[in-house]
Amino acid sequence: VNLILLEPGEIDAEARAVVDGIRAAHVREVLKAGPGQQVRVGMVDGPHGVGTVVSVSDASVTLQCGFSSVTPERPRVDLLLALPRPKVMRRLWAQLAALGVGRIMLTNAERVERNYFDTHLLAPGGYRPLLIEGLQQARDTRVPIVSVHRQLRVFVEDGLDEDCPSALRLIADPAAQQSPRAAVGDRYGGRVLLAIGPEGGWNDFERELFAAHGFRQVGMGSRTLRTDTAGIALLALVHAALA
Amino acid sequence: VNLILLEPGEIDAEARAVVDGIRAAHVREVLKAGPGQQVRVGMVDGPHGVGTVVSVSDASVTLQCGFSSVTPERPRVDLLLALPRPKVMRRLWAQLAALGVGRIMLTNAERVERNYFDTHLLAPGGYRPLLIEGLQQARDTRVPIVSVHRQLRVFVEDGLDEDCPSALRLIADPAAQQSPRAAVGDRYGGRVLLAIGPEGGWNDFERELFAAHGFRQVGMGSRTLRTDTAGIALLALVHAALA
């Protein structure tokens, strides 16, 4: 935890917040911060700030907060991800939030098993704590917008233009010659939408669907990676290309 | 599995190999390959090749193998990694092998807990199957050379020049301004040695030790990442810079 994130509802009219659980334990045991000391805080989907410790008990920590007037921008990369199996998705939430994504769009695909959608990890109560964990690690406040799309074609044809207007559209393909850096170019200032397929890849219909909607193939050389490894690696490459 | 790796000892004088377990199941159930059909094979630390299915039983698959005369080069990146906690290290082995590393040097550091070294995952019997899993995923045959160093200073002062001669030495640092791409430059043809610290970072003594031995700091922007996420992201960035 490198930042203590507070939900707006946790901050009272006098800018005080009482935190418990992992956040309180972090202040007490890792930061070892006592009354009068300051810790980094952030408001969920709001600005960064500083929290001055007012009191510490075994169960909770009270912080007097002051916030910047500036809310950070959302990360400039959005991710369209064929839903991986629950075990992999569970690990990915925090890592994707830490690397920085504006949106996470989880989709169906021929090679996504139907029962992957039957997990509590696709409900906000399941994934939101994991996203917050990643944001607290990476010191960001912007929670990725998550959406689940069981009909890939309908979403790509009808939903994507609205959700991700005017983004550079890239699709990961092990056979692609072009690197993310080459595809993004040197001074691109806009957003990137990155599509990552299931283990086993997209089928031909899906590939053509993406191609018909402006997605350009990018690759990382000849090594075939697992979805989670590829996702992390490609996100890092796209962020580096945008930096 | 995108390649079936065979230990040299599994291949008999007539170039036949009998595989069982996951590899046999892969031929039978994923590739659905019957007698006469060909599958990609590789010899551990040796060449790629083609295996023609001779026979398939419930328990095993017999392959008649032909190998290329060329053994692939080791990946050009070596990793010096402050030993993460066992749960994280367990997940990393296959991912590091899939991304491509020549050596994995696991070291001590002030912020590495002593008991992290007490895991069967640091014995070849513990990690080798995980490395092979990653190589079979990425279609590589070269098993990373693994070494464990409980005395960081002794290793950096006395061991590193011999194990990693003439490599460009980089150390990940969240505060560093320089990207891996800028540090590697445009046409670097040699090897890179990348050092990644523990959760919580290297201490000042360790930082100075690395600086005194030619390590240059590289970063990925302002987000602080978990060791495993940072390792995957940085390896991908260094590989991209070398491509």
CSV table of C-alpha atoms in Angstrom, one decimal:
chain,number,residue,atom,x,y,z
A,1,VAL,CA,0.0,0.0,0.0
A,2,ASN,CA,1.6,3.3,-1.1
A,3,LEU,CA,-1.5,5.4,-0.8
A,4,ILE,CA,-4.6,5.1,1.4
A,5,LEU,CA,-7.7,5.4,-0.8
A,6,LEU,CA,-10.9,6.7,0.8
A,7,GLU,CA,-14.4,6.4,-0.6
A,8,PRO,CA,-16.0,9.9,-0.8
A,9,GLY,CA,-18.7,8.6,1.6
A,10,GLU,CA,-16.0,7.9,4.2
A,11,ILE,CA,-15.0,11.5,4.4
A,12,ASP,CA,-17.2,13.6,6.7
A,13,ALA,CA,-18.0,17.3,6.4
A,14,GLU,CA,-15.0,18.2,8.5
A,15,ALA,CA,-12.7,16.2,6.1
A,16,ARG,CA,-12.1,13.5,8.7
A,17,ALA,CA,-12.1,9.8,7.8
A,18,VAL,CA,-12.0,6.7,10.0
A,19,VAL,CA,-10.4,3.7,8.3
A,20,ASP,CA,-10.1,0.2,9.7
A,21,GLY,CA,-8.9,-3.2,8.4
A,22,ILE,CA,-5.9,-3.4,6.1
A,23,ARG,CA,-5.7,0.4,5.7
A,24,ALA,CA,-5.6,1.0,9.5
A,25,ALA,CA,-3.1,-1.9,9.9
A,26,HIS,CA,-0.9,-0.3,7.2
A,27,VAL,CA,-0.8,3.1,9.0
A,28,ARG,CA,-0.1,1.4,12.4
A,29,GLU,CA,2.3,-1.4,11.5
A,30,VAL,CA,4.0,-0.5,8.2
A,31,LEU,CA,4.1,3.3,8.3
A,32,LYS,CA,4.2,3.3,12.1
A,33,ALA,CA,2.5,6.7,12.0
A,34,GLY,CA,1.2,8.2,15.2
A,35,PRO,CA,-0.9,11.3,15.9
A,36,GLY,CA,0.4,14.4,14.0
A,37,GLN,CA,2.2,12.4,11.3
A,38,GLN,CA,1.1,12.6,7.7
A,39,VAL,CA,0.3,9.8,5.3
A,40,ARG,CA,-0.5,9.9,1.6
A,41,VAL,CA,-4.3,9.6,0.9
A,42,GLY,CA,-6.5,9.7,-2.2
A,43,MET,CA,-10.2,10.0,-2.8
A,44,VAL,CA,-11.6,7.3,-5.0
A,45,ASP,CA,-12.0,8.8,-8.4
A,46,GLY,CA,-10.9,12.1,-6.9
A,47,PRO,CA,-7.8,14.0,-6.0
A,48,HIS,CA,-4.6,13.0,-4.1
A,49,GLY,CA,-4.1,14.4,-0.7
A,50,VAL,CA,-2.5,14.2,2.7
A,51,GLY,CA,-4.0,12.7,5.8
A,52,THR,CA,-2.8,13.8,9.2
A,53,VAL,CA,-3.2,11.1,11.8
A,54,VAL,CA,-5.6,12.3,14.5
A,55,SER,CA,-5.8,9.1,16.6
A,56,VAL,CA,-4.8,5.4,16.3
A,57,SER,CA,-6.6,2.6,18.1
A,58,ASP,CA,-6.3,-1.2,17.7
A,59,ALA,CA,-9.3,-1.2,15.4
A,60,SER,CA,-9.1,2.0,13.4
A,61,VAL,CA,-7.2,5.1,12.5
A,62,THR,CA,-8.7,8.6,12.2
A,63,LEU,CA,-7.2,10.9,9.6
A,64,GLN,CA,-7.8,14.6,9.0
A,65,CYS,CA,-7.5,15.0,5.3
A,66,GLY,CA,-6.6,17.7,2.9
A,67,PHE,CA,-7.0,17.2,-0.8
A,68,SER,CA,-5.5,18.7,-4.0
A,69,SER,CA,-7.9,20.5,-6.3
A,70,VAL,CA,-6.9,18.3,-9.2
A,71,THR,CA,-8.2,14.9,-10.0
A,72,PRO,CA,-5.7,12.8,-12.0
A,73,GLU,CA,-6.6,11.9,-15.5
A,74,ARG,CA,-7.7,8.3,-16.3
A,75,PRO,CA,-4.9,6.2,-17.7
A,76,ARG,CA,-4.9,6.5,-21.5
A,77,VAL,CA,-5.2,2.8,-22.2
A,78,ASP,CA,-8.4,0.8,-22.2
A,79,LEU,CA,-8.4,-3.0,-22.3
A,80,LEU,CA,-10.8,-5.3,-24.1
A,81,LEU,CA,-10.1,-8.7,-22.7
A,82,ALA,CA,-11.5,-12.1,-23.6
A,83,LEU,CA,-12.5,-13.3,-20.2
A,84,PRO,CA,-9.8,-15.6,-18.8
A,85,ARG,CA,-10.6,-18.4,-16.4
A,86,PRO,CA,-11.6,-17.2,-12.9
A,87,LYS,CA,-8.2,-18.1,-11.3
A,88,VAL,CA,-6.3,-16.0,-13.8
A,89,MET,CA,-8.9,-13.1,-13.7
A,90,ARG,CA,-8.6,-13.0,-9.9
A,91,ARG,CA,-4.9,-12.3,-10.1
A,92,LEU,CA,-5.3,-9.8,-13.0
A,93,TRP,CA,-7.6,-7.3,-11.4
A,94,ALA,CA,-5.1,-5.7,-9.1
A,95,GLN,CA,-2.3,-5.9,-11.6
A,96,LEU,CA,-4.3,-4.2,-14.3
A,97,ALA,CA,-5.3,-1.5,-12.0
A,98,ALA,CA,-1.7,-1.0,-10.9
A,99,LEU,CA,-0.4,-0.8,-14.4
A,100,GLY,CA,-3.1,1.6,-15.3
A,101,VAL,CA,-6.2,1.1,-17.4
A,102,GLY,CA,-9.2,3.5,-18.0
A,103,ARG,CA,-11.7,0.7,-18.8
A,104,ILE,CA,-11.7,-3.0,-18.6
A,105,MET,CA,-14.1,-4.6,-21.0
A,106,LEU,CA,-14.5,-8.3,-20.5
A,107,THR,CA,-15.9,-10.2,-23.5
A,108,ASN,CA,-17.0,-13.5,-24.7
A,109,ALA,CA,-15.2,-15.3,-27.5
A,110,GLU,CA,-15.5,-18.8,-29.0
A,111,ARG,CA,-12.6,-20.0,-26.9
A,112,VAL,CA,-13.9,-18.5,-23.7
A,113,GLU,CA,-15.8,-21.2,-21.7
A,114,ARG,CA,-19.4,-20.1,-20.8
A,115,ASN,CA,-18.9,-21.0,-17.1
A,116,TYR,CA,-16.1,-18.4,-16.8
A,117,PHE,CA,-18.9,-15.9,-16.5
A,118,ASP,CA,-20.4,-17.6,-13.4
A,119,THR,CA,-18.0,-16.1,-10.9
A,120,HIS,CA,-18.6,-13.5,-8.2
A,121,LEU,CA,-15.4,-11.8,-9.5
A,122,LEU,CA,-17.5,-10.2,-12.2
A,123,ALA,CA,-19.7,-8.5,-9.7
A,124,PRO,CA,-18.5,-5.1,-8.3
A,125,GLY,CA,-18.4,-6.6,-4.8
A,126,GLY,CA,-16.0,-9.2,-6.1
A,127,TYR,CA,-13.6,-7.1,-8.2
A,128,ARG,CA,-13.7,-3.6,-6.7
A,129,PRO,CA,-11.6,-4.4,-3.6
A,130,LEU,CA,-9.0,-5.9,-5.9
A,131,LEU,CA,-9.0,-2.9,-8.2
A,132,ILE,CA,-8.6,-0.7,-5.1
A,133,GLU,CA,-5.7,-2.9,-3.9
A,134,GLY,CA,-3.9,-2.3,-7.2
A,135,LEU,CA,-4.6,1.5,-7.1
A,136,GLN,CA,-3.2,1.7,-3.6
A,137,GLN,CA,-0.1,-0.1,-4.7
A,138,ALA,CA,0.4,2.2,-7.8
A,139,ARG,CA,-0.7,5.4,-6.0
A,140,ASP,CA,-3.6,6.1,-8.4
A,141,THR,CA,-7.1,7.1,-7.5
A,142,ARG,CA,-9.0,6.4,-10.7
A,143,VAL,CA,-10.9,3.1,-10.6
A,144,PRO,CA,-11.1,1.5,-14.0
A,145,ILE,CA,-14.6,1.3,-15.4
A,146,VAL,CA,-15.6,-2.3,-15.8
A,147,SER,CA,-18.1,-3.8,-18.1
A,148,VAL,CA,-19.0,-7.3,-19.1
A,149,HIS,CA,-20.1,-8.2,-22.6
A,150,ARG,CA,-21.4,-11.7,-23.3
A,151,GLN,CA,-22.0,-11.0,-27.0
A,152,LEU,CA,-18.7,-9.9,-28.5
A,153,ARG,CA,-20.1,-9.1,-31.9
A,154,VAL,CA,-22.9,-7.0,-30.6
A,155,PHE,CA,-20.5,-5.1,-28.4
A,156,VAL,CA,-17.8,-4.5,-31.1
A,157,GLU,CA,-20.4,-3.4,-33.6
A,158,ASP,CA,-22.7,-1.3,-31.4
A,159,GLY,CA,-21.0,-0.5,-28.1
A,160,LEU,CA,-17.4,0.2,-28.8
A,161,ASP,CA,-17.7,3.4,-30.7
A,162,GLU,CA,-19.6,4.9,-27.8
A,163,ASP,CA,-17.5,3.5,-25.0
A,164,CYS,CA,-14.2,4.2,-26.6
A,165,PRO,CA,-14.5,6.9,-29.2
A,166,SER,CA,-11.5,8.0,-31.2
A,167,ALA,CA,-9.0,5.6,-29.6
A,168,LEU,CA,-6.2,4.0,-31.5
A,169,ARG,CA,-7.3,0.3,-31.7
A,170,LEU,CA,-4.8,-2.4,-31.3
A,171,ILE,CA,-5.2,-6.2,-31.1
A,172,ALA,CA,-2.5,-8.5,-29.8
A,173,ASP,CA,-1.5,-11.2,-32.2
A,174,PRO,CA,1.4,-13.5,-31.7
A,175,ALA,CA,2.0,-13.5,-35.5
A,176,ALA,CA,2.0,-9.7,-35.8
A,177,GLN,CA,5.3,-8.1,-36.9
A,178,GLN,CA,4.5,-4.6,-35.7
A,179,SER,CA,5.4,-3.7,-32.1
A,180,PRO,CA,3.1,-1.6,-29.9
A,181,ARG,CA,5.7,1.2,-30.1
A,182,ALA,CA,5.6,1.3,-33.9
A,183,ALA,CA,1.8,1.1,-34.0
A,184,VAL,CA,1.5,4.0,-31.5
A,185,GLY,CA,4.1,6.1,-33.1
A,186,ASP,CA,6.2,8.8,-31.6
A,187,ARG,CA,3.9,11.6,-30.5
A,188,TYR,CA,0.5,10.1,-30.2
A,189,GLY,CA,-1.5,12.1,-27.7
A,190,GLY,CA,-4.8,10.2,-27.6
A,191,ARG,CA,-6.2,7.0,-26.1
A,192,VAL,CA,-5.4,3.4,-27.0
A,193,LEU,CA,-7.8,0.5,-26.9
A,194,LEU,CA,-6.0,-2.8,-26.6
A,195,ALA,CA,-7.7,-6.1,-27.3
A,196,ILE,CA,-6.3,-9.3,-25.9
A,197,GLY,CA,-7.7,-12.7,-26.8
A,198,PRO,CA,-8.3,-15.9,-24.9
A,199,GLU,CA,-5.9,-18.7,-24.4
A,200,GLY,CA,-5.9,-20.4,-27.8
A,201,GLY,CA,-6.5,-17.0,-29.6
A,202,TRP,CA,-9.5,-15.4,-31.4
A,203,ASN,CA,-11.1,-17.5,-34.1
A,204,ASP,CA,-11.2,-16.3,-37.7
A,205,PHE,CA,-14.6,-14.7,-37.5
A,206,GLU,CA,-13.5,-12.7,-34.4
A,207,ARG,CA,-10.2,-11.6,-36.1
A,208,GLU,CA,-12.2,-10.3,-39.1
A,209,LEU,CA,-14.7,-8.6,-36.8
A,210,PHE,CA,-11.8,-6.7,-35.1
A,211,ALA,CA,-10.1,-5.9,-38.4
A,212,ALA,CA,-13.4,-4.6,-39.8
A,213,HIS,CA,-13.6,-2.3,-36.8
A,214,GLY,CA,-10.2,-0.7,-37.2
A,215,PHE,CA,-8.1,-2.8,-34.9
A,216,ARG,CA,-4.4,-3.1,-36.0
A,217,GLN,CA,-2.4,-6.2,-35.0
A,218,VAL,CA,0.6,-5.8,-32.7
A,219,GLY,CA,2.9,-8.4,-31.4
A,220,MET,CA,5.8,-9.0,-29.1
A,221,GLY,CA,8.0,-11.3,-31.1
A,222,SER,CA,7.7,-15.1,-31.6
A,223,ARG,CA,7.1,-16.2,-28.0
A,224,THR,CA,3.5,-17.2,-27.2
A,225,LEU,CA,2.5,-16.0,-23.7
A,226,ARG,CA,-0.3,-16.9,-21.4
A,227,THR,CA,-3.1,-14.4,-21.3
A,228,ASP,CA,-2.1,-12.8,-18.0
A,229,THR,CA,1.5,-12.5,-18.9
A,230,ALA,CA,0.7,-11.1,-22.3
A,231,GLY,CA,-1.7,-8.7,-20.9
A,232,ILE,CA,0.8,-7.3,-18.4
A,233,ALA,CA,3.6,-7.2,-20.9
A,234,LEU,CA,1.5,-5.5,-23.6
A,235,LEU,CA,0.0,-2.9,-21.2
A,236,ALA,CA,3.6,-2.0,-20.1
A,237,LEU,CA,4.7,-1.7,-23.8
A,238,VAL,CA,1.7,0.5,-24.7
A,239,HIS,CA,2.2,2.7,-21.7
A,240,ALA,CA,5.9,3.0,-22.5
A,241,ALA,CA,5.0,4.0,-26.1
A,242,LEU,CA,2.7,6.7,-24.8
A,243,ALA,CA,5.1,8.1,-22.3
B,1,VAL,CA,1.5,-26.1,-24.4
B,2,ASN,CA,2.8,-25.0,-27.8
B,3,LEU,CA,5.8,-27.3,-27.9
B,4,ILE,CA,6.5,-30.7,-26.4
B,5,LEU,CA,9.8,-30.5,-24.6
B,6,LEU,CA,11.8,-33.8,-24.3
B,7,GLU,CA,14.7,-34.3,-22.0
B,8,PRO,CA,17.7,-35.7,-23.9
B,9,GLY,CA,17.5,-38.9,-21.8
B,10,GLU,CA,13.9,-39.5,-23.0
B,11,ILE,CA,15.0,-39.8,-26.6
B,12,ASP,CA,16.4,-43.2,-27.5
B,13,ALA,CA,19.0,-44.2,-30.1
B,14,GLU,CA,16.3,-44.5,-32.8
B,15,ALA,CA,15.1,-41.0,-32.0
B,16,ARG,CA,11.9,-42.2,-30.4
B,17,ALA,CA,10.4,-40.8,-27.2
B,18,VAL,CA,7.6,-42.0,-25.1
B,19,VAL,CA,5.8,-39.2,-23.2
B,20,ASP,CA,3.1,-39.5,-20.5
B,21,GLY,CA,1.2,-37.2,-18.2
B,22,ILE,CA,0.4,-33.7,-19.3
B,23,ARG,CA,2.4,-34.0,-22.6
B,24,ALA,CA,0.6,-37.1,-23.6
B,25,ALA,CA,-2.8,-35.6,-22.7
B,26,HIS,CA,-1.9,-32.6,-24.8
B,27,VAL,CA,-1.2,-34.7,-27.9
B,28,ARG,CA,-4.4,-36.8,-27.4
B,29,GLU,CA,-6.9,-34.2,-26.2
B,30,VAL,CA,-5.8,-30.8,-27.4
B,31,LEU,CA,-3.9,-31.5,-30.6
B,32,LYS,CA,-6.1,-34.7,-31.1
B,33,ALA,CA,-3.1,-36.1,-33.1
B,34,GLY,CA,-3.2,-39.7,-34.1
B,35,PRO,CA,-0.6,-42.0,-35.7
B,36,GLY,CA,1.2,-40.3,-38.6
B,37,GLN,CA,0.4,-36.8,-37.6
B,38,GLN,CA,3.1,-34.4,-36.6
B,39,VAL,CA,3.6,-32.2,-33.5
B,40,ARG,CA,6.1,-29.6,-32.5
B,41,VAL,CA,8.8,-30.9,-30.2
B,42,GLY,CA,12.0,-29.6,-28.7
B,43,MET,CA,15.0,-31.0,-26.9
B,44,VAL,CA,15.6,-29.4,-23.5
B,45,ASP,CA,18.6,-27.1,-24.1
B,46,GLY,CA,18.7,-28.4,-27.6
B,47,PRO,CA,17.2,-27.9,-31.0
B,48,HIS,CA,13.5,-27.6,-32.1
B,49,GLY,CA,12.1,-30.5,-34.1
B,50,VAL,CA,9.1,-32.4,-35.3
B,51,GLY,CA,7.6,-35.5,-33.7
B,52,THR,CA,5.5,-37.9,-35.8
B,53,VAL,CA,3.0,-39.8,-33.7
B,54,VAL,CA,3.7,-43.5,-33.8
B,55,SER,CA,1.1,-44.7,-31.3
B,56,VAL,CA,-1.3,-43.3,-28.7
B,57,SER,CA,-2.5,-45.1,-25.6
B,58,ASP,CA,-4.5,-44.0,-22.6
B,59,ALA,CA,-1.2,-43.5,-20.7
B,60,SER,CA,1.4,-42.5,-23.2
B,61,VAL,CA,2.2,-41.3,-26.7
B,62,THR,CA,5.2,-42.5,-28.7
B,63,LEU,CA,6.8,-40.0,-31.0
B,64,GLN,CA,9.4,-40.5,-33.8
B,65,CYS,CA,11.5,-37.4,-33.6
B,66,GLY,CA,13.6,-35.4,-36.1
B,67,PHE,CA,15.5,-32.4,-34.9
B,68,SER,CA,17.0,-29.3,-36.5
B,69,SER,CA,20.8,-28.9,-36.4
B,70,VAL,CA,20.5,-25.5,-34.7
B,71,THR,CA,20.1,-25.0,-31.0
B,72,PRO,CA,18.4,-21.6,-30.3
B,73,GLU,CA,20.4,-18.9,-28.5
B,74,ARG,CA,19.7,-18.2,-24.9
B,75,PRO,CA,17.5,-15.1,-24.4
B,76,ARG,CA,19.7,-12.1,-24.1
B,77,VAL,CA,18.3,-10.9,-20.8
B,78,ASP,CA,19.5,-12.2,-17.4
B,79,LEU,CA,17.6,-11.4,-14.2
B,80,LEU,CA,18.9,-10.7,-10.7
B,81,LEU,CA,15.8,-10.8,-8.5
B,82,ALA,CA,15.6,-10.2,-4.8
B,83,LEU,CA,13.7,-13.3,-3.7
B,84,PRO,CA,10.0,-12.6,-3.5
B,85,ARG,CA,7.8,-14.5,-1.0
B,86,PRO,CA,7.1,-18.1,-2.0
B,87,LYS,CA,3.6,-17.6,-3.3
B,88,VAL,CA,4.8,-14.9,-5.7
B,89,MET,CA,7.9,-16.8,-6.8
B,90,ARG,CA,5.8,-19.9,-7.5
B,91,ARG,CA,3.8,-17.9,-10.0
B,92,LEU,CA,6.9,-16.2,-11.5
B,93,TRP,CA,8.9,-19.2,-12.6
B,94,ALA,CA,6.8,-20.1,-15.6
B,95,GLN,CA,6.2,-16.5,-16.6
B,96,LEU,CA,9.8,-15.6,-16.5
B,97,ALA,CA,10.7,-18.7,-18.6
B,98,ALA,CA,8.0,-17.8,-21.1
B,99,LEU,CA,9.1,-14.2,-21.4
B,100,GLY,CA,12.7,-15.4,-21.9
B,101,VAL,CA,15.6,-15.1,-19.5
B,102,GLY,CA,19.1,-16.6,-19.8
B,103,ARG,CA,19.7,-16.7,-16.0
B,104,ILE,CA,17.7,-16.2,-12.9
B,105,MET,CA,19.8,-15.2,-10.0
B,106,LEU,CA,17.8,-15.1,-6.8
B,107,THR,CA,19.4,-13.0,-4.0
B,108,ASN,CA,19.1,-11.9,-0.5
B,109,ALA,CA,18.4,-8.2,0.5
B,110,GLU,CA,17.6,-6.5,3.7
B,111,ARG,CA,13.9,-6.5,2.9
B,112,VAL,CA,13.8,-10.2,1.9
B,113,GLU,CA,12.6,-12.3,4.8
B,114,ARG,CA,15.0,-15.1,5.7
B,115,ASN,CA,12.3,-17.7,5.7
B,116,TYR,CA,11.6,-17.0,2.0
B,117,PHE,CA,14.6,-19.2,1.3
B,118,ASP,CA,13.1,-22.2,3.1
B,119,THR,CA,11.0,-23.4,0.2
B,120,HIS,CA,11.2,-26.4,-2.0
B,121,LEU,CA,10.7,-24.0,-4.9
B,122,LEU,CA,14.4,-23.1,-4.8
B,123,ALA,CA,15.4,-26.7,-5.4
B,124,PRO,CA,15.6,-27.9,-9.0
B,125,GLY,CA,12.9,-30.4,-8.4
B,126,GLY,CA,10.6,-27.6,-7.3
B,127,TYR,CA,11.3,-25.0,-10.0
B,128,ARG,CA,12.3,-27.0,-13.1
B,129,PRO,CA,8.9,-28.3,-14.0
B,130,LEU,CA,7.6,-24.7,-13.8
B,131,LEU,CA,10.3,-23.4,-16.0
B,132,ILE,CA,9.6,-26.2,-18.5
B,133,GLU,CA,5.9,-25.3,-18.4
B,134,GLY,CA,6.8,-21.7,-19.4
B,135,LEU,CA,9.2,-22.9,-22.2
B,136,GLN,CA,6.5,-25.2,-23.6
B,137,GLN,CA,4.1,-22.2,-23.5
B,138,ALA,CA,6.6,-19.9,-25.3
B,139,ARG,CA,8.0,-22.5,-27.6
B,140,ASP,CA,11.5,-22.2,-26.3
B,141,THR,CA,14.0,-25.0,-25.4
B,142,ARG,CA,16.6,-23.1,-23.4
B,143,VAL,CA,16.1,-23.6,-19.6
B,144,PRO,CA,17.1,-20.6,-17.7
B,145,ILE,CA,20.2,-21.2,-15.5
B,146,VAL,CA,19.1,-20.7,-11.9
B,147,SER,CA,21.3,-19.8,-8.9
B,148,VAL,CA,20.5,-18.7,-5.4
B,149,HIS,CA,22.7,-16.2,-3.5
B,150,ARG,CA,22.2,-15.7,0.2
B,151,GLN,CA,24.9,-13.0,0.4
B,152,LEU,CA,24.1,-10.2,-2.0
B,153,ARG,CA,27.3,-8.3,-1.5
B,154,VAL,CA,29.6,-11.3,-1.9
B,155,PHE,CA,27.7,-12.2,-5.1
B,156,VAL,CA,27.7,-8.7,-6.6
B,157,GLU,CA,31.4,-8.2,-5.8
B,158,ASP,CA,32.7,-11.6,-6.6
B,159,GLY,CA,30.3,-13.6,-8.7
B,160,LEU,CA,28.6,-11.3,-11.1
B,161,ASP,CA,31.5,-10.5,-13.4
B,162,GLU,CA,32.0,-14.2,-14.0
B,163,ASP,CA,28.4,-15.2,-14.4
B,164,CYS,CA,27.3,-12.2,-16.4
B,165,PRO,CA,30.4,-10.8,-18.2
B,166,SER,CA,30.1,-7.7,-20.3
B,167,ALA,CA,26.4,-7.3,-20.0
B,168,LEU,CA,24.6,-3.9,-19.8
B,169,ARG,CA,23.6,-3.6,-16.2
B,170,LEU,CA,20.2,-2.1,-15.3
B,171,ILE,CA,18.5,-1.8,-12.0
B,172,ALA,CA,14.8,-1.1,-11.7
B,173,ASP,CA,14.0,2.0,-9.6
B,174,PRO,CA,10.6,3.6,-9.3
B,175,ALA,CA,12.2,7.0,-9.1
B,176,ALA,CA,14.4,6.6,-12.2
B,177,GLN,CA,13.6,8.9,-15.2
B,178,GLN,CA,15.3,6.8,-17.9
B,179,SER,CA,13.2,4.1,-19.6
B,180,PRO,CA,14.7,0.7,-20.4
B,181,ARG,CA,14.6,1.6,-24.1
B,182,ALA,CA,16.7,4.8,-23.6
B,183,ALA,CA,19.1,2.8,-21.4
B,184,VAL,CA,19.5,0.0,-24.0
B,185,GLY,CA,19.7,2.4,-26.9
B,186,ASP,CA,18.9,1.6,-30.5
B,187,ARG,CA,21.4,-1.0,-31.8
B,188,TYR,CA,22.7,-2.7,-28.8
B,189,GLY,CA,23.7,-6.3,-29.7
B,190,GLY,CA,24.8,-7.6,-26.3
B,191,ARG,CA,23.3,-9.0,-23.2
B,192,VAL,CA,21.4,-7.2,-20.5
B,193,LEU,CA,21.5,-7.9,-16.8
B,194,LEU,CA,18.4,-6.6,-15.1
B,195,ALA,CA,18.1,-6.3,-11.3
B,196,ILE,CA,14.7,-6.1,-9.6
B,197,GLY,CA,14.4,-5.4,-5.9
B,198,PRO,CA,12.1,-6.7,-3.1
B,199,GLU,CA,8.7,-5.3,-2.1
B,200,GLY,CA,9.8,-2.1,-0.3
B,201,GLY,CA,12.8,-1.7,-2.5
B,202,TRP,CA,16.6,-2.0,-2.0
B,203,ASN,CA,18.1,-0.2,1.0
B,204,ASP,CA,20.7,2.6,0.6
B,205,PHE,CA,23.7,0.2,1.0
B,206,GLU,CA,22.3,-2.1,-1.7
B,207,ARG,CA,21.6,0.8,-4.0
B,208,GLU,CA,25.2,2.0,-3.7
B,209,LEU,CA,26.5,-1.5,-4.1
B,210,PHE,CA,24.7,-1.8,-7.5
B,211,ALA,CA,25.7,1.7,-8.5
B,212,ALA,CA,29.4,0.9,-7.7
B,213,HIS,CA,29.2,-2.2,-9.9
B,214,GLY,CA,27.9,-0.4,-13.0
B,215,PHE,CA,24.1,-0.8,-12.7
B,216,ARG,CA,22.2,2.1,-14.2
B,217,GLN,CA,18.7,2.9,-12.9
B,218,VAL,CA,15.7,2.5,-15.2
B,219,GLY,CA,12.1,3.1,-14.4
B,220,MET,CA,8.6,2.8,-15.9
B,221,GLY,CA,7.0,6.1,-14.8
B,222,SER,CA,5.5,7.0,-11.5
B,223,ARG,CA,3.4,4.0,-10.7
B,224,THR,CA,4.8,1.7,-8.1
B,225,LEU,CA,4.2,-2.0,-9.0
B,226,ARG,CA,4.4,-5.3,-7.1
B,227,THR,CA,7.6,-7.2,-7.7
B,228,ASP,CA,5.9,-9.8,-10.0
B,229,THR,CA,4.1,-7.2,-12.1
B,230,ALA,CA,7.2,-5.0,-12.3
B,231,GLY,CA,9.4,-8.0,-13.3
B,232,ILE,CA,7.1,-9.1,-16.1
B,233,ALA,CA,6.6,-5.5,-17.3
B,234,LEU,CA,10.4,-4.7,-17.3
B,235,LEU,CA,11.4,-7.9,-18.9
B,236,ALA,CA,8.9,-7.2,-21.7
B,237,LEU,CA,10.3,-3.6,-22.1
B,238,VAL,CA,13.9,-4.8,-22.2
B,239,HIS,CA,13.1,-7.5,-24.7
B,240,ALA,CA,11.3,-4.9,-26.8
B,241,ALA,CA,14.3,-2.6,-26.6
B,242,LEU,CA,16.6,-5.4,-27.8
B,243,ALA,CA,14.3,-6.5,-30.7
